[in-house]
Tab-separated table of C-alpha atoms in Angstrom:
chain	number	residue	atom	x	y	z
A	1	UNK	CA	-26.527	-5.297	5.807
A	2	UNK	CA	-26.913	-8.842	6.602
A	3	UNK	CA	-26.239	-11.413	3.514
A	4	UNK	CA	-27.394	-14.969	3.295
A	5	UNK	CA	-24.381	-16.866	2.473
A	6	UNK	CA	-24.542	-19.979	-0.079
A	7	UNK	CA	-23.682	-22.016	3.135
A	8	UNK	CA	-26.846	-20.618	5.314
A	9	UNK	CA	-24.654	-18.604	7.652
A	10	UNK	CA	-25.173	-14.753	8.096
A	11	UNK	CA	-22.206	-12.231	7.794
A	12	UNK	CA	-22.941	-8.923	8.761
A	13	UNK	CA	-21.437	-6.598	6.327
A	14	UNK	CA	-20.269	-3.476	8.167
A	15	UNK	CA	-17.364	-1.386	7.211
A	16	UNK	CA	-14.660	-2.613	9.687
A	17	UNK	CA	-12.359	0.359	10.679
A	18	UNK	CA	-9.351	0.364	13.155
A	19	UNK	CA	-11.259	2.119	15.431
A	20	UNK	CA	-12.865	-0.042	17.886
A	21	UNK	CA	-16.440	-0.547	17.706
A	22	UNK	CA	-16.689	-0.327	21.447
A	23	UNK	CA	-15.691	3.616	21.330
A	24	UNK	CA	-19.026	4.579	19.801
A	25	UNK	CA	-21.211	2.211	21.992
A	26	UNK	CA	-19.638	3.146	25.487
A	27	UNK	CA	-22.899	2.095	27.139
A	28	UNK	CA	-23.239	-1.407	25.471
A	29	UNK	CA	-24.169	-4.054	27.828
A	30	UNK	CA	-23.099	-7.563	27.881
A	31	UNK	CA	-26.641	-8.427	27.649
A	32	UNK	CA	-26.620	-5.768	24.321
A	33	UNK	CA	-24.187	-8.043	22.976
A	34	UNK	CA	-25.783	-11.051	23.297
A	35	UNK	CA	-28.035	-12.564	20.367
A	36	UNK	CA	-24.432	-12.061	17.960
A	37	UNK	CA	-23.591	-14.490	15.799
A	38	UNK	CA	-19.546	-15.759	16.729
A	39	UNK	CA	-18.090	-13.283	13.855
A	40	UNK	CA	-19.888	-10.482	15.201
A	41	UNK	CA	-18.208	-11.766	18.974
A	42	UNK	CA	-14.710	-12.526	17.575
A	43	UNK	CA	-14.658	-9.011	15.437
A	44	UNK	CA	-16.097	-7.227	18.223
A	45	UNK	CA	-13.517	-8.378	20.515
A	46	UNK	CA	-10.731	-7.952	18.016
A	47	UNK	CA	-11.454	-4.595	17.916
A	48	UNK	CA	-10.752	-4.143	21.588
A	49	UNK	CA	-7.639	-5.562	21.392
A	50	UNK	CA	-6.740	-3.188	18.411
A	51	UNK	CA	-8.129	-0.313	20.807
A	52	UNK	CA	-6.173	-1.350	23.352
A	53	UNK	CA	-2.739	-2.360	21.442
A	54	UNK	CA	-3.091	-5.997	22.585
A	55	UNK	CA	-3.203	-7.439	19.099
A	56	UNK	CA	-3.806	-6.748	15.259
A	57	UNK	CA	-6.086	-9.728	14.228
A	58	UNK	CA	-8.537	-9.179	10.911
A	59	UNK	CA	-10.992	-11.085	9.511
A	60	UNK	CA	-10.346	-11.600	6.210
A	61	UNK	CA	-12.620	-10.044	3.299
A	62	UNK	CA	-14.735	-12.475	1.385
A	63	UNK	CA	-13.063	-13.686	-1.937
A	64	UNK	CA	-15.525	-12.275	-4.932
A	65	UNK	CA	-15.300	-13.814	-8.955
A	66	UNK	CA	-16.143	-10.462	-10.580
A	67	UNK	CA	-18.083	-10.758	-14.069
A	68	UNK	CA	-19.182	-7.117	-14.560
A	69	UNK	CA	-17.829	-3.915	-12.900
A	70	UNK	CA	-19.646	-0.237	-14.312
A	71	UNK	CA	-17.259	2.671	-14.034
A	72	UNK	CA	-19.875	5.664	-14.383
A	73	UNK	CA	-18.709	9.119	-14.826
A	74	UNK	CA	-18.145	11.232	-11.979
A	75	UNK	CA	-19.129	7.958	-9.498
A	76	UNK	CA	-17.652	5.416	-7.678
A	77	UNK	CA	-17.406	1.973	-9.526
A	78	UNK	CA	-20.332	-0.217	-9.523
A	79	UNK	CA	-20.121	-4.423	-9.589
A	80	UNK	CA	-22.679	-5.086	-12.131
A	81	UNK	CA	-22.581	-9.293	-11.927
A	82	UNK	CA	-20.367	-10.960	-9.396
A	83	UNK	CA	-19.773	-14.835	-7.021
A	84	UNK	CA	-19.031	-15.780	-3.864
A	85	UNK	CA	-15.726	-17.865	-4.289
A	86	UNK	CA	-14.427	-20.570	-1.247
A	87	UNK	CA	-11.295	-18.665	0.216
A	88	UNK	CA	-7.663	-20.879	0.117
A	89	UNK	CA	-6.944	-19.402	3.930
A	90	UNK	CA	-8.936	-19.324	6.966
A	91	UNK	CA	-10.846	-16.617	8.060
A	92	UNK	CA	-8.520	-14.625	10.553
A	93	UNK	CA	-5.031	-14.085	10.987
A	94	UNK	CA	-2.874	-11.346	12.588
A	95	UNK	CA	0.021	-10.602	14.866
A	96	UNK	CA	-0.037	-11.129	19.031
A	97	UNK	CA	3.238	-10.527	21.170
A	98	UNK	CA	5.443	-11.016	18.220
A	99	UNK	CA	3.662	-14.385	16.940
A	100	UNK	CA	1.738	-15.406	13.910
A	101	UNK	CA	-2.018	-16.121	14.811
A	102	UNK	CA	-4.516	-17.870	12.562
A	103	UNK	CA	-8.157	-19.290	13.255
A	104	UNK	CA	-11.111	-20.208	11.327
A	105	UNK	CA	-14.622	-19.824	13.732
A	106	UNK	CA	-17.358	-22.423	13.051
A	107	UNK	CA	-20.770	-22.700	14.748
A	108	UNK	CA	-23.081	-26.085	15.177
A	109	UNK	CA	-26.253	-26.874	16.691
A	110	UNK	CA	-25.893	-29.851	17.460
A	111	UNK	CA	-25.339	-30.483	21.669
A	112	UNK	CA	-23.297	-33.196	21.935
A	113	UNK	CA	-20.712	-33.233	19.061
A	114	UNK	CA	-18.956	-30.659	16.632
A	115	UNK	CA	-19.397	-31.848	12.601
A	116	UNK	CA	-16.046	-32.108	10.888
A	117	UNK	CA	-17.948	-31.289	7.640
A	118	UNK	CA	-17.905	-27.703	8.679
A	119	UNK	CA	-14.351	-27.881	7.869
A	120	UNK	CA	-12.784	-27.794	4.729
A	121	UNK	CA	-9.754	-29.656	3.451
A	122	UNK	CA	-7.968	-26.423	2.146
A	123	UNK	CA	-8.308	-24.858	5.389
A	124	UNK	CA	-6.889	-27.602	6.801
A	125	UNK	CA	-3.988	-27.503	4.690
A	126	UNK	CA	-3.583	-24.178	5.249
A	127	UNK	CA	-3.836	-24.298	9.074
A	128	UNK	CA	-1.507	-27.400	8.329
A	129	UNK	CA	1.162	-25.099	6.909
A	130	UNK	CA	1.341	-22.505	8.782
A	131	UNK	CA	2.124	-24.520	11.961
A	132	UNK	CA	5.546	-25.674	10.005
A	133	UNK	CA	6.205	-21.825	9.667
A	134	UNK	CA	5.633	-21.524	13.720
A	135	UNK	CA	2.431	-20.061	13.485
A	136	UNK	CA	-0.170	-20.139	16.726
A	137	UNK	CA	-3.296	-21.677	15.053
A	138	UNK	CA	-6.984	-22.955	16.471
A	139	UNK	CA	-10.206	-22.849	15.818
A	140	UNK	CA	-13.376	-21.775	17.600
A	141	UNK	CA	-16.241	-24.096	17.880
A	142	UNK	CA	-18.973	-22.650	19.070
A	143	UNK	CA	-22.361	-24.979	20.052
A	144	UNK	CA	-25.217	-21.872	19.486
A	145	UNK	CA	-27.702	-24.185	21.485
A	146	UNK	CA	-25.965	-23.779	24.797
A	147	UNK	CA	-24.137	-20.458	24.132
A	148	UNK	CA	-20.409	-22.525	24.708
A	149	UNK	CA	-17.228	-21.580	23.326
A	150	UNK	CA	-14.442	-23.479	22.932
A	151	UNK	CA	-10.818	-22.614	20.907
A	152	UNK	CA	-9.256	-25.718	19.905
A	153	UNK	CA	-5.622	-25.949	19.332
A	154	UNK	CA	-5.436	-26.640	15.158
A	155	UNK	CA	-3.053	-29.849	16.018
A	156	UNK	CA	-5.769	-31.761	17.647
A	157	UNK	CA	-8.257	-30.545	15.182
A	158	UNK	CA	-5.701	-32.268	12.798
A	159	UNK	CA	-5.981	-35.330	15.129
A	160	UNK	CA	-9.549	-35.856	14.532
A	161	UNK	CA	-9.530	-34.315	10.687
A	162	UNK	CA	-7.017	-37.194	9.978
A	163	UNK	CA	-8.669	-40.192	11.678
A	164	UNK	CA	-11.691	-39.464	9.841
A	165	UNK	CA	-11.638	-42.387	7.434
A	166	UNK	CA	-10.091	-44.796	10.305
A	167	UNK	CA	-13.259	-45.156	12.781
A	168	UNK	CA	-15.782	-43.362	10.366
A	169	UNK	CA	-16.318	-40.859	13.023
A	170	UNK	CA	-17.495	-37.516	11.514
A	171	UNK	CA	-17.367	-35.421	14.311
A	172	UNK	CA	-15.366	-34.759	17.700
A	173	UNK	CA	-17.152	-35.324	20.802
A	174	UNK	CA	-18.197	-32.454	23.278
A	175	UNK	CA	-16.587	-34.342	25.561
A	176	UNK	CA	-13.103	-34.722	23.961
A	177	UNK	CA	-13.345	-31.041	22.464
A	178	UNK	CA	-13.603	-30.277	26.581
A	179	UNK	CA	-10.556	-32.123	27.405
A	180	UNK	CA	-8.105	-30.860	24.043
A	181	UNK	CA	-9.414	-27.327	24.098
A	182	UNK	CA	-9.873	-24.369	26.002
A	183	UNK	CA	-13.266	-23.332	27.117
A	184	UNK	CA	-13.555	-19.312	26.391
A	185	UNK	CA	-16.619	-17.986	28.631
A	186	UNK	CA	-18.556	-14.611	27.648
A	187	UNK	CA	-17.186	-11.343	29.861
A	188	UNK	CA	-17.866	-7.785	29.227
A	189	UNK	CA	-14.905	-6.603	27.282
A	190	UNK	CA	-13.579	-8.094	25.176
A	191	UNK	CA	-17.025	-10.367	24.454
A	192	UNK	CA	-14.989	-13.332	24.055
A	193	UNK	CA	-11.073	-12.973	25.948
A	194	UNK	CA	-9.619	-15.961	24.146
A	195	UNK	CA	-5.925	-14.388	24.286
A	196	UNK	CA	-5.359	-16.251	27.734
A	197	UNK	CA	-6.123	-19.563	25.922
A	198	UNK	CA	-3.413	-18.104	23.206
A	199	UNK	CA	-1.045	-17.447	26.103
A	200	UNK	CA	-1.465	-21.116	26.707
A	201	UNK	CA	-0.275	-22.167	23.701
A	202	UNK	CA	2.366	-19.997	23.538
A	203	UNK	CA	4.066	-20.887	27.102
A	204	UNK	CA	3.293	-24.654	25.674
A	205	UNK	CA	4.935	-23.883	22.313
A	206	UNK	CA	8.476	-22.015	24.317
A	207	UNK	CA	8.632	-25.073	26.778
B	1	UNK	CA	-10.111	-11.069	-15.645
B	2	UNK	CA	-8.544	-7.772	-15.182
B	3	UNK	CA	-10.263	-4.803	-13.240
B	4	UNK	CA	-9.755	-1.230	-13.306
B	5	UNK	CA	-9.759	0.345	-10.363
B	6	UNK	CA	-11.134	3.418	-9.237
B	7	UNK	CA	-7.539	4.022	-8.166
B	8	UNK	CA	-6.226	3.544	-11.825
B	9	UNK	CA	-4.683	-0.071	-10.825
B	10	UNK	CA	-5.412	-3.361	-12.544
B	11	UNK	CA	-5.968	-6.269	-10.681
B	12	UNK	CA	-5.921	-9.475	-11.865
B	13	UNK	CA	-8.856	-11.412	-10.482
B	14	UNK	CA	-7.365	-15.281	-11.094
B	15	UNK	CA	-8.449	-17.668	-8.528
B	16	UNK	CA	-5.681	-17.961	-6.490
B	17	UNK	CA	-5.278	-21.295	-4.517
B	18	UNK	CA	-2.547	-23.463	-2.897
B	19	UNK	CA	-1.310	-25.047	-5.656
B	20	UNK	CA	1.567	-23.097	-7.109
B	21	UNK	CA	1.017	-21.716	-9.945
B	22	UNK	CA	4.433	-22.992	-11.502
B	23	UNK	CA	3.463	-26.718	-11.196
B	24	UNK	CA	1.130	-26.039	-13.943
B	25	UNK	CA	3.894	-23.691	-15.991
B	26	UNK	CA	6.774	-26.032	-15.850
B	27	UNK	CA	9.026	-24.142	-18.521
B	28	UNK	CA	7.704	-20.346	-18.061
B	29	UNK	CA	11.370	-18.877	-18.446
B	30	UNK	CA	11.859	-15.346	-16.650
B	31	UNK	CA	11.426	-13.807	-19.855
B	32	UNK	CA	7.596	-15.205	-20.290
B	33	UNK	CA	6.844	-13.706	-16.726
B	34	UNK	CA	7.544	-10.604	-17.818
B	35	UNK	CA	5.492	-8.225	-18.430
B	36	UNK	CA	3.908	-9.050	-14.666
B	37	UNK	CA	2.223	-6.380	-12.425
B	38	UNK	CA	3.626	-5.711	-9.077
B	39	UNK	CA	0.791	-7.661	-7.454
B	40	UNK	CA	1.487	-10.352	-9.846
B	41	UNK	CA	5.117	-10.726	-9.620
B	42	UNK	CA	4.383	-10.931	-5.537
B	43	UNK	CA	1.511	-13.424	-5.894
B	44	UNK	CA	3.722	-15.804	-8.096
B	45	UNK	CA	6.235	-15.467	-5.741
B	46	UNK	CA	4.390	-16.284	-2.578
B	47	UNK	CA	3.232	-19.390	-4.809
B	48	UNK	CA	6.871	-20.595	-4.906
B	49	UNK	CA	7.240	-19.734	-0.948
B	50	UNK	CA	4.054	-21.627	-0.004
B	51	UNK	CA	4.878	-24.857	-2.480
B	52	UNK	CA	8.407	-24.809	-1.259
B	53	UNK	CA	7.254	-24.671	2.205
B	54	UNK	CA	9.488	-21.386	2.984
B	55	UNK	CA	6.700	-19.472	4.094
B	56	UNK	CA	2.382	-18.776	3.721
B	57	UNK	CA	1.705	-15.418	2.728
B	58	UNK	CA	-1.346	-14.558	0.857
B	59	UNK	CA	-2.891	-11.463	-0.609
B	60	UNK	CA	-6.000	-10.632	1.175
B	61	UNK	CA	-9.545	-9.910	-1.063
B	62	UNK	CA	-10.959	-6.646	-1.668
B	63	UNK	CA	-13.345	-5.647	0.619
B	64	UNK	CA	-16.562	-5.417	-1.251
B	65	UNK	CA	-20.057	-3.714	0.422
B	66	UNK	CA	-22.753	-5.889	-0.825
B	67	UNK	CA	-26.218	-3.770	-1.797
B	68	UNK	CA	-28.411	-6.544	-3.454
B	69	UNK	CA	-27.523	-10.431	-4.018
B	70	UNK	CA	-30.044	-12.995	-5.578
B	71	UNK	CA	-30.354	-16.592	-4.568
B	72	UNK	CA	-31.987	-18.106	-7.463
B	73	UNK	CA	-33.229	-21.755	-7.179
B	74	UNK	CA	-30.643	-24.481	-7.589
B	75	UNK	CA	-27.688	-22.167	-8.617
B	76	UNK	CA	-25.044	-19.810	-7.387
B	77	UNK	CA	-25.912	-16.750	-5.526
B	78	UNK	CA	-25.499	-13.942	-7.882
B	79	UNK	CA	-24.096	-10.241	-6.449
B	80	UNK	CA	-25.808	-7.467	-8.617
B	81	UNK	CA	-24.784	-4.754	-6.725
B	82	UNK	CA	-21.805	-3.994	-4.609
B	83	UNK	CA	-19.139	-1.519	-4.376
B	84	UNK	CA	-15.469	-1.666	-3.497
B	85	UNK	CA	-14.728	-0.705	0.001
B	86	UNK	CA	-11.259	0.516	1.077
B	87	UNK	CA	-9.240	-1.766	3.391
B	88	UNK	CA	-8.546	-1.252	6.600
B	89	UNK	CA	-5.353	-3.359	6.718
B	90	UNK	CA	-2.673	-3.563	4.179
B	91	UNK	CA	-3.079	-6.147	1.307
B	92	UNK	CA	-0.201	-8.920	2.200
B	93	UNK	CA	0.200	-10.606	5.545
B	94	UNK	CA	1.761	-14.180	6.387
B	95	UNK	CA	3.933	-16.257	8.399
B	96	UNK	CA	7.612	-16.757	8.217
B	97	UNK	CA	10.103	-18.448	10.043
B	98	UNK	CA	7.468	-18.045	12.974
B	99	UNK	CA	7.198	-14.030	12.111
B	100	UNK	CA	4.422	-12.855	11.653
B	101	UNK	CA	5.057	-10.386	8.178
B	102	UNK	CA	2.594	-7.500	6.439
B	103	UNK	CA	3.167	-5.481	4.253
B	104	UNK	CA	1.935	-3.198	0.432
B	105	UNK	CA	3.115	-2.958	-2.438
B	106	UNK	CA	2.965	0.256	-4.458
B	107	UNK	CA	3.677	1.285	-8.124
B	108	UNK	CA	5.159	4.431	-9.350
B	109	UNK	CA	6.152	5.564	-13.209
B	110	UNK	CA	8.401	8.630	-11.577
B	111	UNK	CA	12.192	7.978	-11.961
B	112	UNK	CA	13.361	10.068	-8.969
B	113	UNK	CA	11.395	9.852	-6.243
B	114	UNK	CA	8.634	7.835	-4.707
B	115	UNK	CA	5.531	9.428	-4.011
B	116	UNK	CA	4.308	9.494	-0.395
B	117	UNK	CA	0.274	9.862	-1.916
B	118	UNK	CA	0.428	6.075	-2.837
B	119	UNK	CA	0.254	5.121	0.805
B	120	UNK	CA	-3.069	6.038	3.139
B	121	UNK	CA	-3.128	7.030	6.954
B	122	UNK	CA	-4.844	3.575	8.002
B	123	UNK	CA	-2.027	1.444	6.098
B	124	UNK	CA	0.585	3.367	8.260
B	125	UNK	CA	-1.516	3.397	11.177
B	126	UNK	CA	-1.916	-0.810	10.724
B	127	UNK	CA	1.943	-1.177	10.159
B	128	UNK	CA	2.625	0.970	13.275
B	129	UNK	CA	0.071	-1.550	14.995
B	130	UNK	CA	2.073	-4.440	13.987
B	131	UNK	CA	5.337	-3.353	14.479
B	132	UNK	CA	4.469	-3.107	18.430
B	133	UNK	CA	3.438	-6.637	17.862
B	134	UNK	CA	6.439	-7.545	16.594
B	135	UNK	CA	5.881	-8.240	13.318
B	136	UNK	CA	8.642	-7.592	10.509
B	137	UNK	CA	6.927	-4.713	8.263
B	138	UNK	CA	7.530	-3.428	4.890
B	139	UNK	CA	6.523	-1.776	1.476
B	140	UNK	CA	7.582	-2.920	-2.011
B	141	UNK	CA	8.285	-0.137	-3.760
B	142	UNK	CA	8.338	-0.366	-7.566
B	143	UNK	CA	9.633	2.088	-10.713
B	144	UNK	CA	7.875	0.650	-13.644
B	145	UNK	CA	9.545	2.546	-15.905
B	146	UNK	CA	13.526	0.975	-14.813
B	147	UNK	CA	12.094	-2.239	-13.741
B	148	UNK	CA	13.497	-1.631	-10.640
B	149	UNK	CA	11.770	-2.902	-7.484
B	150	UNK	CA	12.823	-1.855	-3.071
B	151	UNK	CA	11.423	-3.232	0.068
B	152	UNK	CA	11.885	-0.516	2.629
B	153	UNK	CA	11.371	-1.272	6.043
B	154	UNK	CA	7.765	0.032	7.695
B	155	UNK	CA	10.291	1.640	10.605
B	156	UNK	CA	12.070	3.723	7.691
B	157	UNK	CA	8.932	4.223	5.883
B	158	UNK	CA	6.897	6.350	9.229
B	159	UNK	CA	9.992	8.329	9.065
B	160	UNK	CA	8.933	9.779	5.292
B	161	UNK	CA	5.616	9.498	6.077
B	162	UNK	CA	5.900	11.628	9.597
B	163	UNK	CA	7.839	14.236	8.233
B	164	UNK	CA	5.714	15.567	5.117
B	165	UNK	CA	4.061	18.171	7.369
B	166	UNK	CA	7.643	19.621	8.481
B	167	UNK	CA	9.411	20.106	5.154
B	168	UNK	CA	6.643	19.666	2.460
B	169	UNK	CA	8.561	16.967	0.764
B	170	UNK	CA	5.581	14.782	-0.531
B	171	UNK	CA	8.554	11.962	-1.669
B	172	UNK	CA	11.260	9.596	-1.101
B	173	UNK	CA	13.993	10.521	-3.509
B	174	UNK	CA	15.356	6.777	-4.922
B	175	UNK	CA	18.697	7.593	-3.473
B	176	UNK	CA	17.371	7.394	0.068
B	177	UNK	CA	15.355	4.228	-1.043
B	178	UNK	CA	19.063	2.708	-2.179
B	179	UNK	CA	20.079	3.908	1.232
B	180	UNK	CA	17.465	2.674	3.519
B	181	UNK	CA	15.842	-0.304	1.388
B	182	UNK	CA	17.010	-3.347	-0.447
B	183	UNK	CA	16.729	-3.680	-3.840
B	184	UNK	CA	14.957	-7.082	-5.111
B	185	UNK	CA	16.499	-8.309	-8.349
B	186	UNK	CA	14.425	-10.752	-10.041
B	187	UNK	CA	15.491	-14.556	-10.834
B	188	UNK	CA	13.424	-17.074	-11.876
B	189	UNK	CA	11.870	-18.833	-9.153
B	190	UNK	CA	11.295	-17.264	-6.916
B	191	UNK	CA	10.492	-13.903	-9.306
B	192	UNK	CA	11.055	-11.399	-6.430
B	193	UNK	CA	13.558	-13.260	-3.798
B	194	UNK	CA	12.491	-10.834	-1.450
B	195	UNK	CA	12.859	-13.532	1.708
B	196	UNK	CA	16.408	-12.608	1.625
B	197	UNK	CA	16.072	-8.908	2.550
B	198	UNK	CA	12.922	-10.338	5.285
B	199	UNK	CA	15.642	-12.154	6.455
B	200	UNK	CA	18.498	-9.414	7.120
B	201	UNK	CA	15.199	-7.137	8.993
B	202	UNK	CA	14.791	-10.527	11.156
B	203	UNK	CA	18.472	-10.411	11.586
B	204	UNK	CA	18.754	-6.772	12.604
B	205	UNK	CA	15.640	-7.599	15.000
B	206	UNK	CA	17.226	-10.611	17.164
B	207	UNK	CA	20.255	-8.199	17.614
């Protein structure tokens, strides 16, 4: 089902397994993929690289505040009254060639700049600390308008997160999001292959 | 607020951010954190790994499958109906020491043996997953009843789990846990010191 989040985006609420969604959609176009939002892409593609023992990487259940919870007789439990709650982590993390991975995935309309407001501190923070453990972390920006994606590294993120006060800038150019980032462009399969950018960053990180 | 499970477990649904949760409990002795869950005991000790800045693990939500949310005028989205999913990962995942680390934690009131039905075929089949990633892998294993609490290595885990069908033993007998595992004895801070035994598996690894 699709749910209208307290933030206006739309998360589709299929059961994730671990087997790939791919395996019952053999026939799926790239053009049958098109018109998904980025966490349809990024799960989609996740679950090829699951499929084909490339990488583990989940997204992360949404955090709920439960109030009331029915246990019925003979039937499964039933949540009666419960909240969306803001998550302390990102949205994604999991395990690629032996290293840590964790990303958040953002979206904007806008065509010439990416809004740091669709960041939040404590993600951040947590991005922030799991660097210092050695962790491979990023985010994808994605401007819906003109179909681009783009992973950025999370230290520049941190770069521009930081200076926000300084210059009173409230968002990082396209331009400079061009230059500090890697541009991921749409394929077959996996939708979006954003493990070469990750290779990147890992050959940058061993150097 | 505490939940009950359709599998029998409580859960404690606190809101669980970055701010360890012993700032605010300066003089909780060892003896006032007794009395803990499993998932507790772990969650309060990730709080002391992420405020020390030894390592970022978190426990991940419960899935949840939505059926009907409202959106009422200037307040909260309310959930009204939804139903707990099962996970298709395990429930703790991280980064350490630039390792990437997942693993369960499971409850038992036997005294002898440790029942192989507490673990599912997808939790194995995600642990497998990540061990070809290279991540360091692992289940707590607790008796309630002696207070005694093992991680045992994912690696020696598939072993048990793989050979149910030959023999028909549905259990680890504890003296192969003592063998194979490492027993966690609790201190104060942090509760379960369980970094120590991550960090002989990491040894063992880089051999």
């Amino acid at each position: 089902m699709t749910v209208h989040y307290p933030n206006g985006k739309q998360t589709n609420y299929q059961q994730v397994t671990n087997a790939p969604q791919s395996a019952s959609k053999p026939n799926l176009s790239l053009y049958g993929k098109r018109g998904m939002s980025l966490e349809e892409e990024i799960n989609d593609s996740n679950a090829y690289y699951l499929a084909k023992e490339i990488a583990v990487i989940h997204k992360k259940p949404t955090p709920i505040q439960l109030v009331k919870v029915d246990y019925p007789k003979r039937s499964a439990a039933v949540i009666k009254e419960a909240y969306f709650r803001r998550a302390s982590t990102t949205d994604y993390n999991g395990v690629y060639r032996g290293y840590y991975l964790d990303f958040d995935a953002k979206e904007t309309r806008n065509k010439t700049s990416f809004p740091l407001k669709n960041f939040h501190e404590h993600q951040i923070n947590h991005l922030k600390a799991c660097i210092k453990q050695g962790g491979i972390c990023f985010a994808f920006l994605k401007f819906t308008t003109m179909d681009l994606i783009y992973l950025l590294p999370a230290t520049k993120l941190f770069t521009y997160w930081d200076q926000q006060g300084d210059d009173g800038r409230k968002s990082i150019p396209l331009q400079n999001i061009e230059q500090d980032g890697f541009q991921i462009k749409y394929q077959l399969n996996p939708i979006i292959p954003y493990m070469s950018a990750v290779d990147k960053m890992i050959a940058e990180l061993e150097k």
